PDB file of C-alpha atoms in Angstrom:
ATOM      1  CA  MET A  12     -24.297  99.025  34.954  1.00  0.00           C
ATOM      2  CA  VAL A  13     -26.296  96.090  36.158  1.00  0.00           C
ATOM      3  CA  GLY A  14     -24.676  95.244  39.726  1.00  0.00           C
ATOM      4  CA  TYR A  15     -23.408  96.608  42.361  1.00  0.00           C
ATOM      5  CA  ASP A  16     -20.991  99.558  41.435  1.00  0.00           C
ATOM      6  CA  PRO A  17     -19.225 101.063  44.310  1.00  0.00           C
ATOM      7  CA  GLY A  18     -18.097 103.770  41.765  1.00  0.00           C
ATOM      8  CA  VAL A  19     -21.557 105.414  41.127  1.00  0.00           C
ATOM      9  CA  GLN A  20     -22.738 108.179  43.300  1.00  0.00           C
ATOM     10  CA  GLY A  21     -25.527 108.251  45.892  1.00  0.00           C
ATOM     11  CA  ALA A  22     -26.877 105.743  47.629  1.00  0.00           C
ATOM     12  CA  PRO A  23     -26.688 101.952  46.416  1.00  0.00           C
ATOM     13  CA  LEU A  24     -30.067 100.096  44.841  1.00  0.00           C
ATOM     14  CA  SER A  25     -32.057  98.958  47.532  1.00  0.00           C
ATOM     15  CA  PRO A  26     -33.695  95.402  47.402  1.00  0.00           C
ATOM     16  CA  LYS A  27     -36.966  97.124  47.134  1.00  0.00           C
ATOM     17  CA  GLU A  28     -35.980  99.051  44.220  1.00  0.00           C
ATOM     18  CA  ALA A  29     -34.013  96.235  42.177  1.00  0.00           C
ATOM     19  CA  ALA A  30     -37.157  93.913  42.778  1.00  0.00           C
ATOM     20  CA  PHE A  31     -39.266  96.518  41.535  1.00  0.00           C
ATOM     21  CA  ALA A  32     -36.949  97.156  38.515  1.00  0.00           C
ATOM     22  CA  GLY A  33     -36.929  93.640  37.608  1.00  0.00           C
ATOM     23  CA  SER A  34     -40.235  93.032  37.865  1.00  0.00           C
ATOM     24  CA  ALA A  35     -41.130  95.710  36.089  1.00  0.00           C
ATOM     25  CA  ALA A  36     -39.138  94.792  32.910  1.00  0.00           C
ATOM     26  CA  GLY A  37     -40.547  91.109  33.533  1.00  0.00           C
ATOM     27  CA  MET A  38     -43.818  92.356  33.307  1.00  0.00           C
ATOM     28  CA  VAL A  39     -43.148  94.610  30.224  1.00  0.00           C
ATOM     29  CA  THR A  40     -41.307  91.986  28.553  1.00  0.00           C
ATOM     30  CA  ARG A  41     -43.064  89.218  28.760  1.00  0.00           C
ATOM     31  CA  ALA A  42     -45.959  90.862  26.768  1.00  0.00           C
ATOM     32  CA  LEU A  43     -44.143  91.649  24.014  1.00  0.00           C
ATOM     33  CA  ILE A  44     -42.502  88.140  23.830  1.00  0.00           C
ATOM     34  CA  SER A  45     -44.946  85.972  24.220  1.00  0.00           C
ATOM     35  CA  PRO A  46     -46.485  84.900  20.643  1.00  0.00           C
ATOM     36  CA  PHE A  47     -41.688  83.387  20.267  1.00  0.00           C
ATOM     37  CA  ASP A  48     -42.633  81.790  23.537  1.00  0.00           C
ATOM     38  CA  VAL A  49     -46.072  80.168  22.167  1.00  0.00           C
ATOM     39  CA  ILE A  50     -44.215  78.714  18.998  1.00  0.00           C
ATOM     40  CA  LYS A  51     -41.210  77.563  20.818  1.00  0.00           C
ATOM     41  CA  ILE A  52     -42.833  75.672  23.289  1.00  0.00           C
ATOM     42  CA  ARG A  53     -45.084  73.542  20.670  1.00  0.00           C
ATOM     43  CA  PHE A  54     -41.952  72.495  18.737  1.00  0.00           C
ATOM     44  CA  GLN A  55     -39.894  71.255  21.518  1.00  0.00           C
ATOM     45  CA  LEU A  56     -42.781  69.323  22.443  1.00  0.00           C
ATOM     46  CA  GLN A  57     -43.454  67.675  18.828  1.00  0.00           C
ATOM     47  CA  ILE A  58     -41.758  64.362  18.671  1.00  0.00           C
ATOM     48  CA  GLU A  59     -41.958  64.145  14.548  1.00  0.00           C
ATOM     49  CA  ARG A  60     -39.236  66.182  13.003  1.00  0.00           C
ATOM     50  CA  VAL A  61     -39.361  70.117  13.010  1.00  0.00           C
ATOM     51  CA  SER A  62     -38.205  70.718   9.260  1.00  0.00           C
ATOM     52  CA  SER A  63     -39.717  72.312   6.232  1.00  0.00           C
ATOM     53  CA  LYS A  64     -37.925  70.350   3.991  1.00  0.00           C
ATOM     54  CA  THR A  65     -39.227  66.750   4.969  1.00  0.00           C
ATOM     55  CA  PRO A  66     -42.222  67.568   7.131  1.00  0.00           C
ATOM     56  CA  GLN A  67     -43.310  65.025   9.520  1.00  0.00           C
ATOM     57  CA  GLY A  68     -45.242  66.419  12.372  1.00  0.00           C
ATOM     58  CA  LYS A  69     -48.191  69.066  12.872  1.00  0.00           C
ATOM     59  CA  TYR A  70     -45.579  71.860  12.809  1.00  0.00           C
ATOM     60  CA  TYR A  71     -42.580  72.510  10.706  1.00  0.00           C
ATOM     61  CA  GLY A  72     -41.486  76.090  10.423  1.00  0.00           C
ATOM     62  CA  ILE A  73     -41.796  79.412  12.213  1.00  0.00           C
ATOM     63  CA  PHE A  74     -44.094  81.258   9.560  1.00  0.00           C
ATOM     64  CA  GLN A  75     -46.322  77.556   9.093  1.00  0.00           C
ATOM     65  CA  ALA A  76     -46.799  77.051  13.094  1.00  0.00           C
ATOM     66  CA  THR A  77     -47.678  80.917  13.494  1.00  0.00           C
ATOM     67  CA  ARG A  78     -50.165  80.557  10.490  1.00  0.00           C
ATOM     68  CA  CYS A  79     -51.226  77.314  11.419  1.00  0.00           C
ATOM     69  CA  ILE A  80     -51.845  78.492  15.580  1.00  0.00           C
ATOM     70  CA  HIS A  81     -53.805  81.542  14.038  1.00  0.00           C
ATOM     71  CA  LEU A  82     -56.187  79.630  11.861  1.00  0.00           C
ATOM     72  CA  GLU A  83     -57.064  76.881  14.197  1.00  0.00           C
ATOM     73  CA  GLU A  84     -57.092  79.294  17.436  1.00  0.00           C
ATOM     74  CA  GLY A  85     -56.637  82.314  16.787  1.00  0.00           C
ATOM     75  CA  LEU A  86     -55.000  85.351  17.924  1.00  0.00           C
ATOM     76  CA  SER A  87     -55.591  84.867  21.443  1.00  0.00           C
ATOM     77  CA  ALA A  88     -53.781  81.264  21.129  1.00  0.00           C
ATOM     78  CA  PHE A  89     -49.974  83.252  21.011  1.00  0.00           C
ATOM     79  CA  TRP A  90     -50.789  84.758  24.386  1.00  0.00           C
ATOM     80  CA  LYS A  91     -52.052  81.180  26.041  1.00  0.00           C
ATOM     81  CA  GLY A  92     -51.319  81.069  29.506  1.00  0.00           C
ATOM     82  CA  HIS A  93     -50.141  84.634  29.204  1.00  0.00           C
ATOM     83  CA  ILE A  94     -51.454  85.219  33.243  1.00  0.00           C
ATOM     84  CA  PRO A  95     -49.217  82.577  35.090  1.00  0.00           C
ATOM     85  CA  ALA A  96     -46.727  83.418  32.797  1.00  0.00           C
ATOM     86  CA  GLN A  97     -47.159  87.253  33.169  1.00  0.00           C
ATOM     87  CA  LEU A  98     -47.028  86.240  37.247  1.00  0.00           C
ATOM     88  CA  LEU A  99     -44.052  84.525  36.213  1.00  0.00           C
ATOM     89  CA  SER A 100     -41.891  86.776  34.825  1.00  0.00           C
ATOM     90  CA  ILE A 101     -42.850  89.702  37.602  1.00  0.00           C
ATOM     91  CA  CYS A 102     -41.775  86.959  40.076  1.00  0.00           C
ATOM     92  CA  TYR A 103     -38.719  85.899  38.346  1.00  0.00           C
ATOM     93  CA  GLY A 104     -37.575  89.363  37.868  1.00  0.00           C
ATOM     94  CA  ALA A 105     -37.873  90.768  41.122  1.00  0.00           C
ATOM     95  CA  VAL A 106     -36.138  87.882  43.017  1.00  0.00           C
ATOM     96  CA  GLN A 107     -33.652  87.250  40.024  1.00  0.00           C
ATOM     97  CA  PHE A 108     -32.199  91.296  40.010  1.00  0.00           C
ATOM     98  CA  ALA A 109     -32.743  91.993  43.925  1.00  0.00           C
ATOM     99  CA  SER A 110     -30.724  88.850  44.553  1.00  0.00           C
ATOM    100  CA  PHE A 111     -28.152  89.800  42.073  1.00  0.00           C
ATOM    101  CA  GLU A 112     -27.885  93.346  43.196  1.00  0.00           C
ATOM    102  CA  PHE A 113     -27.398  91.811  46.860  1.00  0.00           C
ATOM    103  CA  LEU A 114     -24.759  89.306  46.035  1.00  0.00           C
ATOM    104  CA  THR A 115     -22.752  91.427  44.143  1.00  0.00           C
ATOM    105  CA  GLU A 116     -22.380  93.994  47.084  1.00  0.00           C
ATOM    106  CA  LEU A 117     -21.574  90.754  49.175  1.00  0.00           C
ATOM    107  CA  VAL A 118     -19.031  90.254  46.788  1.00  0.00           C
ATOM    108  CA  HIS A 119     -17.614  93.712  47.254  1.00  0.00           C
ATOM    109  CA  GLN A 120     -18.200  94.024  51.046  1.00  0.00           C
ATOM    110  CA  LYS A 121     -16.729  90.324  51.817  1.00  0.00           C
ATOM    111  CA  THR A 122     -14.070  89.937  49.513  1.00  0.00           C
ATOM    112  CA  LEU A 123     -11.140  90.945  47.154  1.00  0.00           C
ATOM    113  CA  TYR A 124     -12.934  90.889  43.757  1.00  0.00           C
ATOM    114  CA  ASP A 125     -14.360  93.359  41.735  1.00  0.00           C
ATOM    115  CA  SER A 126     -18.251  93.595  41.607  1.00  0.00           C
ATOM    116  CA  GLN A 127     -18.400  94.512  37.987  1.00  0.00           C
ATOM    117  CA  THR A 128     -16.092  92.165  36.554  1.00  0.00           C
ATOM    118  CA  ALA A 129     -17.693  89.463  33.676  1.00  0.00           C
ATOM    119  CA  GLY A 130     -16.404  86.688  35.972  1.00  0.00           C
ATOM    120  CA  VAL A 131     -18.308  87.654  39.420  1.00  0.00           C
ATOM    121  CA  HIS A 132     -21.553  88.728  37.198  1.00  0.00           C
ATOM    122  CA  PHE A 133     -21.401  85.222  35.770  1.00  0.00           C
ATOM    123  CA  VAL A 134     -21.491  83.050  39.651  1.00  0.00           C
ATOM    124  CA  CYS A 135     -23.993  85.951  41.036  1.00  0.00           C
ATOM    125  CA  GLY A 136     -26.074  85.959  38.183  1.00  0.00           C
ATOM    126  CA  GLY A 137     -26.268  81.926  38.247  1.00  0.00           C
ATOM    127  CA  LEU A 138     -27.208  81.796  41.813  1.00  0.00           C
ATOM    128  CA  ALA A 139     -29.418  84.735  41.318  1.00  0.00           C
ATOM    129  CA  ALA A 140     -31.413  83.178  38.675  1.00  0.00           C
ATOM    130  CA  CYS A 141     -31.344  79.502  40.765  1.00  0.00           C
ATOM    131  CA  SER A 142     -32.926  81.406  43.927  1.00  0.00           C
ATOM    132  CA  ALA A 143     -35.709  82.736  41.561  1.00  0.00           C
ATOM    133  CA  THR A 144     -36.302  79.569  39.307  1.00  0.00           C
ATOM    134  CA  VAL A 145     -36.725  77.537  42.451  1.00  0.00           C
ATOM    135  CA  VAL A 146     -39.645  80.031  44.276  1.00  0.00           C
ATOM    136  CA  CYS A 147     -41.102  80.739  40.425  1.00  0.00           C
ATOM    137  CA  GLN A 148     -41.121  76.891  39.025  1.00  0.00           C
ATOM    138  CA  PRO A 149     -44.529  75.671  39.924  1.00  0.00           C
ATOM    139  CA  LEU A 150     -45.800  79.043  37.584  1.00  0.00           C
ATOM    140  CA  ASP A 151     -43.354  78.280  35.273  1.00  0.00           C
ATOM    141  CA  THR A 152     -45.257  74.554  35.108  1.00  0.00           C
ATOM    142  CA  LEU A 153     -48.417  75.742  34.948  1.00  0.00           C
ATOM    143  CA  ARG A 154     -47.261  78.564  31.456  1.00  0.00           C
ATOM    144  CA  THR A 155     -46.059  75.670  30.188  1.00  0.00           C
ATOM    145  CA  ARG A 156     -49.473  73.791  30.584  1.00  0.00           C
ATOM    146  CA  PHE A 157     -51.965  76.477  29.324  1.00  0.00           C
ATOM    147  CA  ALA A 158     -48.834  77.251  26.358  1.00  0.00           C
ATOM    148  CA  ALA A 159     -49.263  73.581  25.474  1.00  0.00           C
ATOM    149  CA  GLN A 160     -52.802  72.643  25.144  1.00  0.00           C
ATOM    150  CA  GLY A 161     -54.522  72.955  22.053  1.00  0.00           C
ATOM    151  CA  GLU A 162     -58.846  72.927  21.803  1.00  0.00           C
ATOM    152  CA  PRO A 163     -60.908  71.774  23.505  1.00  0.00           C
ATOM    153  CA  LYS A 164     -58.968  73.256  26.079  1.00  0.00           C
ATOM    154  CA  VAL A 165     -57.982  71.269  29.356  1.00  0.00           C
ATOM    155  CA  TYR A 166     -57.962  73.514  31.702  1.00  0.00           C
ATOM    156  CA  ARG A 167     -60.355  76.153  31.793  1.00  0.00           C
ATOM    157  CA  ASN A 168     -58.710  79.003  34.155  1.00  0.00           C
ATOM    158  CA  LEU A 169     -55.655  79.437  36.487  1.00  0.00           C
ATOM    159  CA  ARG A 170     -57.877  78.221  38.931  1.00  0.00           C
ATOM    160  CA  HIS A 171     -58.823  75.438  37.663  1.00  0.00           C
ATOM    161  CA  ALA A 172     -55.225  74.353  36.397  1.00  0.00           C
ATOM    162  CA  VAL A 173     -53.872  74.538  40.226  1.00  0.00           C
ATOM    163  CA  SER A 174     -56.853  72.563  41.539  1.00  0.00           C
ATOM    164  CA  THR A 175     -56.997  69.931  38.880  1.00  0.00           C
ATOM    165  CA  MET A 176     -53.132  69.304  39.063  1.00  0.00           C
ATOM    166  CA  TRP A 177     -53.071  69.278  42.570  1.00  0.00           C
ATOM    167  CA  ARG A 178     -55.648  66.761  42.712  1.00  0.00           C
ATOM    168  CA  SER A 179     -55.031  64.302  40.031  1.00  0.00           C
ATOM    169  CA  GLU A 180     -51.065  64.684  40.087  1.00  0.00           C
ATOM    170  CA  GLY A 181     -50.174  65.592  43.548  1.00  0.00           C
ATOM    171  CA  THR A 182     -48.231  68.562  44.761  1.00  0.00           C
ATOM    172  CA  LEU A 183     -44.711  67.532  43.448  1.00  0.00           C
ATOM    173  CA  THR A 184     -46.706  68.139  39.901  1.00  0.00           C
ATOM    174  CA  PHE A 185     -45.692  71.814  40.015  1.00  0.00           C
ATOM    175  CA  TYR A 186     -41.713  71.174  40.254  1.00  0.00           C
ATOM    176  CA  ARG A 187     -41.896  68.616  37.590  1.00  0.00           C
ATOM    177  CA  GLY A 188     -38.612  69.341  35.816  1.00  0.00           C
ATOM    178  CA  LEU A 189     -36.753  71.669  38.024  1.00  0.00           C
ATOM    179  CA  SER A 190     -33.719  69.583  38.092  1.00  0.00           C
ATOM    180  CA  PRO A 191     -33.153  69.804  34.325  1.00  0.00           C
ATOM    181  CA  THR A 192     -34.128  73.468  35.041  1.00  0.00           C
ATOM    182  CA  LEU A 193     -31.582  74.432  37.508  1.00  0.00           C
ATOM    183  CA  MET A 194     -28.815  72.675  35.828  1.00  0.00           C
ATOM    184  CA  ALA A 195     -29.568  74.906  32.892  1.00  0.00           C
ATOM    185  CA  VAL A 196     -30.466  77.962  34.647  1.00  0.00           C
ATOM    186  CA  PHE A 197     -27.166  78.557  36.167  1.00  0.00           C
ATOM    187  CA  PRO A 198     -24.962  78.805  33.155  1.00  0.00           C
ATOM    188  CA  TYR A 199     -27.654  80.077  30.917  1.00  0.00           C
ATOM    189  CA  ALA A 200     -27.856  83.158  33.658  1.00  0.00           C
ATOM    190  CA  GLY A 201     -24.476  83.501  34.357  1.00  0.00           C
ATOM    191  CA  LEU A 202     -23.889  83.638  30.876  1.00  0.00           C
ATOM    192  CA  GLN A 203     -26.421  86.372  30.103  1.00  0.00           C
ATOM    193  CA  PHE A 204     -24.727  88.619  32.637  1.00  0.00           C
ATOM    194  CA  PHE A 205     -21.605  87.383  31.868  1.00  0.00           C
ATOM    195  CA  PHE A 206     -21.664  88.703  28.388  1.00  0.00           C
ATOM    196  CA  TYR A 207     -23.944  91.502  28.889  1.00  0.00           C
ATOM    197  CA  ASN A 208     -21.058  92.814  30.776  1.00  0.00           C
ATOM    198  CA  ILE A 209     -18.859  92.465  28.190  1.00  0.00           C
ATOM    199  CA  PHE A 210     -20.630  93.631  25.596  1.00  0.00           C
ATOM    200  CA  LYS A 211     -21.361  97.005  27.437  1.00  0.00           C
ATOM    201  CA  LYS A 212     -17.788  97.618  28.261  1.00  0.00           C
ATOM    202  CA  LEU A 213     -17.045  96.982  24.913  1.00  0.00           C
ATOM    203  CA  LEU A 214     -19.530  99.415  23.393  1.00  0.00           C
ATOM    204  CA  ALA A 215     -19.528 101.842  26.704  1.00  0.00           C
ATOM    205  CA  PRO A 216     -16.297 101.474  28.578  1.00  0.00           C
ATOM    206  CA  GLN A 217     -17.387 104.518  30.755  1.00  0.00           C
ATOM    207  CA  PRO A 218     -20.771 105.259  30.617  1.00  0.00           C
ATOM    208  CA  GLU A 219     -22.229 108.708  31.539  1.00  0.00           C
ATOM    209  CA  ALA A 220     -23.141 109.592  35.022  1.00  0.00           C
ATOM    210  CA  GLY A 221     -26.786 109.566  35.339  1.00  0.00           C
ATOM    211  CA  ASN A 222     -27.355 107.290  32.559  1.00  0.00           C
ATOM    212  CA  SER A 223     -26.747 104.367  33.630  1.00  0.00           C
ATOM    213  CA  GLY A 224     -28.820 102.066  30.622  1.00  0.00           C
ATOM    214  CA  GLY A 225     -32.009 102.151  29.003  1.00  0.00           C
ATOM    215  CA  ASN A 226     -30.732 103.024  26.109  1.00  0.00           C
ATOM    216  CA  LEU A 227     -30.099 100.838  22.437  1.00  0.00           C
ATOM    217  CA  LYS A 228     -26.750  99.764  23.920  1.00  0.00           C
ATOM    218  CA  SER A 229     -28.438  98.008  26.501  1.00  0.00           C
ATOM    219  CA  LEU A 230     -30.659  96.424  24.331  1.00  0.00           C
ATOM    220  CA  VAL A 231     -28.303  95.193  21.675  1.00  0.00           C
ATOM    221  CA  CYS A 232     -25.693  94.063  24.350  1.00  0.00           C
ATOM    222  CA  GLY A 233     -28.473  92.131  25.970  1.00  0.00           C
ATOM    223  CA  SER A 234     -30.126  90.308  22.866  1.00  0.00           C
ATOM    224  CA  GLY A 235     -26.251  89.526  21.832  1.00  0.00           C
ATOM    225  CA  ALA A 236     -26.131  87.926  25.470  1.00  0.00           C
ATOM    226  CA  GLY A 237     -29.338  85.626  25.293  1.00  0.00           C
ATOM    227  CA  MET A 238     -28.728  84.454  21.889  1.00  0.00           C
ATOM    228  CA  ILE A 239     -25.192  83.197  22.498  1.00  0.00           C
ATOM    229  CA  SER A 240     -26.475  81.949  26.252  1.00  0.00           C
ATOM    230  CA  LYS A 241     -29.550  80.212  24.836  1.00  0.00           C
ATOM    231  CA  THR A 242     -28.055  78.233  21.838  1.00  0.00           C
ATOM    232  CA  ILE A 243     -25.098  76.831  24.496  1.00  0.00           C
ATOM    233  CA  THR A 244     -27.895  75.751  27.304  1.00  0.00           C
ATOM    234  CA  TYR A 245     -30.878  74.865  24.963  1.00  0.00           C
ATOM    235  CA  PRO A 246     -31.164  70.690  25.232  1.00  0.00           C
ATOM    236  CA  PHE A 247     -31.677  71.405  29.104  1.00  0.00           C
ATOM    237  CA  ASP A 248     -34.669  74.249  27.920  1.00  0.00           C
ATOM    238  CA  LEU A 249     -36.229  71.301  26.085  1.00  0.00           C
ATOM    239  CA  PHE A 250     -35.335  68.217  28.785  1.00  0.00           C
ATOM    240  CA  LYS A 251     -37.465  70.799  31.037  1.00  0.00           C
ATOM    241  CA  LYS A 252     -40.719  70.904  28.979  1.00  0.00           C
ATOM    242  CA  ARG A 253     -40.923  67.600  27.968  1.00  0.00           C
ATOM    243  CA  LEU A 254     -40.956  66.688  31.543  1.00  0.00           C
ATOM    244  CA  GLN A 255     -43.452  69.249  32.959  1.00  0.00           C
ATOM    245  CA  VAL A 256     -46.156  68.108  30.516  1.00  0.00           C
ATOM    246  CA  GLY A 257     -45.901  64.666  32.007  1.00  0.00           C
ATOM    247  CA  GLY A 258     -49.152  63.303  32.915  1.00  0.00           C
ATOM    248  CA  PHE A 259     -50.664  65.699  30.441  1.00  0.00           C
ATOM    249  CA  GLU A 260     -50.544  63.217  26.939  1.00  0.00           C
ATOM    250  CA  ALA A 261     -54.162  63.107  26.420  1.00  0.00           C
ATOM    251  CA  ALA A 262     -54.173  66.768  26.083  1.00  0.00           C
ATOM    252  CA  ARG A 263     -51.306  66.578  23.357  1.00  0.00           C
ATOM    253  CA  ALA A 264     -52.622  63.632  21.265  1.00  0.00           C
ATOM    254  CA  HIS A 265     -54.158  65.637  18.095  1.00  0.00           C
ATOM    255  CA  PHE A 266     -50.336  67.334  18.194  1.00  0.00           C
ATOM    256  CA  GLY A 267     -49.096  64.154  16.859  1.00  0.00           C
ATOM    257  CA  GLN A 268     -46.793  61.335  19.092  1.00  0.00           C
ATOM    258  CA  VAL A 269     -46.768  61.994  22.797  1.00  0.00           C
ATOM    259  CA  ARG A 270     -44.184  59.983  25.352  1.00  0.00           C
ATOM    260  CA  SER A 271     -44.079  59.862  28.732  1.00  0.00           C
ATOM    261  CA  TYR A 272     -40.565  60.113  30.771  1.00  0.00           C
ATOM    262  CA  ARG A 273     -39.653  58.180  34.132  1.00  0.00           C
ATOM    263  CA  GLY A 274     -36.708  61.022  34.576  1.00  0.00           C
ATOM    264  CA  LEU A 275     -34.385  63.576  33.535  1.00  0.00           C
ATOM    265  CA  LEU A 276     -32.105  60.684  31.939  1.00  0.00           C
ATOM    266  CA  ASP A 277     -34.932  58.759  30.416  1.00  0.00           C
ATOM    267  CA  CYS A 278     -36.268  61.935  28.608  1.00  0.00           C
ATOM    268  CA  MET A 279     -32.301  62.324  27.313  1.00  0.00           C
ATOM    269  CA  VAL A 280     -31.838  58.883  26.145  1.00  0.00           C
ATOM    270  CA  GLN A 281     -35.136  58.394  24.568  1.00  0.00           C
ATOM    271  CA  ILE A 282     -34.569  61.458  22.513  1.00  0.00           C
ATOM    272  CA  ALA A 283     -31.592  60.549  21.554  1.00  0.00           C
ATOM    273  CA  LYS A 284     -32.111  57.197  20.190  1.00  0.00           C
ATOM    274  CA  GLU A 285     -35.780  58.568  18.374  1.00  0.00           C
ATOM    275  CA  GLU A 286     -34.945  61.992  17.429  1.00  0.00           C
ATOM    276  CA  GLY A 287     -30.886  62.154  17.051  1.00  0.00           C
ATOM    277  CA  PHE A 288     -28.761  64.705  17.960  1.00  0.00           C
ATOM    278  CA  ARG A 289     -30.888  67.446  16.268  1.00  0.00           C
ATOM    279  CA  GLY A 290     -33.931  66.591  18.580  1.00  0.00           C
ATOM    280  CA  PHE A 291     -32.122  68.221  21.266  1.00  0.00           C
ATOM    281  CA  PHE A 292     -32.613  71.560  19.455  1.00  0.00           C
ATOM    282  CA  LYS A 293     -36.293  71.322  18.433  1.00  0.00           C
ATOM    283  CA  GLY A 294     -37.500  74.938  18.605  1.00  0.00           C
ATOM    284  CA  LEU A 295     -34.171  76.353  18.617  1.00  0.00           C
ATOM    285  CA  SER A 296     -35.037  79.323  15.756  1.00  0.00           C
ATOM    286  CA  PRO A 297     -38.060  80.778  17.526  1.00  0.00           C
ATOM    287  CA  SER A 298     -36.215  80.200  20.879  1.00  0.00           C
ATOM    288  CA  LEU A 299     -33.189  82.050  19.672  1.00  0.00           C
ATOM    289  CA  VAL A 300     -35.560  85.114  18.372  1.00  0.00           C
ATOM    290  CA  LYS A 301     -36.994  84.777  21.464  1.00  0.00           C
ATOM    291  CA  ALA A 302     -33.899  84.968  23.831  1.00  0.00           C
ATOM    292  CA  ALA A 303     -32.685  87.801  21.813  1.00  0.00           C
ATOM    293  CA  LEU A 304     -35.721  89.879  22.319  1.00  0.00           C
ATOM    294  CA  SER A 305     -36.234  88.798  25.907  1.00  0.00           C
ATOM    295  CA  THR A 306     -32.825  89.385  27.236  1.00  0.00           C
ATOM    296  CA  GLY A 307     -32.869  92.645  25.386  1.00  0.00           C
ATOM    297  CA  PHE A 308     -35.899  94.015  26.715  1.00  0.00           C
ATOM    298  CA  THR A 309     -34.883  92.538  29.932  1.00  0.00           C
ATOM    299  CA  PHE A 310     -32.035  94.389  30.208  1.00  0.00           C
ATOM    300  CA  PHE A 311     -33.081  97.570  28.773  1.00  0.00           C
ATOM    301  CA  TRP A 312     -36.210  97.880  30.948  1.00  0.00           C
ATOM    302  CA  TYR A 313     -34.302  97.250  33.688  1.00  0.00           C
ATOM    303  CA  GLU A 314     -31.452  99.835  33.634  1.00  0.00           C
ATOM    304  CA  PHE A 315     -34.590 101.855  31.952  1.00  0.00           C
ATOM    305  CA  PHE A 316     -36.586 101.618  35.214  1.00  0.00           C
ATOM    306  CA  VAL A 317     -33.105 101.951  37.476  1.00  0.00           C
ATOM    307  CA  ASN A 318     -32.705 104.818  35.850  1.00  0.00           C
ATOM    308  CA  ALA A 319     -35.838 106.797  36.279  1.00  0.00           C
ATOM    309  CA  MET A 320     -35.689 105.374  40.239  1.00  0.00           C
ATOM    310  CA  HIS A 321     -32.588 106.969  40.340  1.00  0.00           C
ATOM    311  CA  ASN A 322     -33.336 110.419  38.481  1.00  0.00           C
ATOM    312  CA  PHE A 323     -36.673 110.771  40.733  1.00  0.00           C
ATOM    313  CA  LYS A 324     -34.466 110.693  43.877  1.00  0.00           C
ATOM    314  CA  GLU A 325     -31.998 112.818  42.607  1.00  0.00           C
ATOM    315  CA  LYS A 326     -35.145 115.233  42.224  1.00  0.00           C
ATOM    316  CA  GLN A 327     -36.646 114.899  45.775  1.00  0.00           C
ATOM    317  CA  GLU A 328     -33.162 115.345  47.373  1.00  0.00           C
ATOM    318  CA  THR A 329     -32.683 119.008  45.011  1.00  0.00           C
ATOM    319  CA  ASN A 330     -36.131 119.882  46.049  1.00  0.00           C
ATOM    320  CA  VAL A 331     -35.387 119.187  49.351  1.00  0.00           C
ATOM    321  CA  ILE A 332     -32.070 121.241  49.522  1.00  0.00           C
ATOM    322  CA  ALA A 333     -34.170 123.633  47.747  1.00  0.00           C
ATOM    323  CA  LYS A 334     -36.548 124.179  50.731  1.00  0.00           C
ATOM    324  CA  ASP A 335     -34.038 124.473  53.027  1.00  0.00           C
ATOM    325  CA  PHE A 336     -32.683 126.784  51.254  1.00  0.00           C
ATOM    326  CA  ASN A 337     -35.485 128.869  51.150  1.00  0.00           C
ATOM    327  CA  ARG A 338     -36.273 128.607  54.707  1.00  0.00           C
ATOM    328  CA  ARG A 339     -33.309 130.076  55.654  1.00  0.00           C
TER     329      ARG A 339
END
């Protein structure tokens, strides 16, 4: 199971081990789900309605958007912003899971609550994600800018993007959209850990010793948790993306209409007036596919790497005992 478990034999997972497993899980997952992320961001930033029945904007369906991006920008476009996205995933995964393991252990040691209950995982998961968000927000903004730009490119590479944004927009531009991000990430991540805990217990009430995860059940439970969590908190993700591309309107002009927002409230009001309630859920379809794959693979690979480290440590301990026995 994810999180501190006092019933597991052997030494608990150290912060370094949790950080390594989290960053490795983030890296592998990011490489697999990047195309869905690019499509989702394009949908979120489009002012015109996203609908295949009454097409108004540049993109109006997942398959149409895929074909359009591939024809106009090539296959590599689905991995636009992949370097900052990978840095984001590695950093985010490391901070989130290290914080989560630390917080659940703290709950066990300092309170009367059981560290393996769904409620504890909701609170600890939300707090861990907030910590990771504050640390990684500049990388998320860079990733969004790269994914949002078309041709010709505004930013040639990561270094050029950082220097250009720093000079023209100031330091605070790297934290655009932080307010809606924090508002969304606590319930989103909390619900991910909450539902993952529930689904895992339902499908595997008593996991086999030494085989804590990295199997199909982890993938299924994570996918279900990701889809439910994303649907509930999706509008805040859309607000974040709209705010992150503020000051970047010129590069977005050939995609369709563009808007400038003074802040979170203004963003919400403008979207409600111009795009209606459905506007808050633009890009939900590719986002749900991405959330299912992303959350499922993240938990799958995290438990896989944790299990691998656990088995490696057990082997080392066995070898040490065997050597001591032979010496005697």
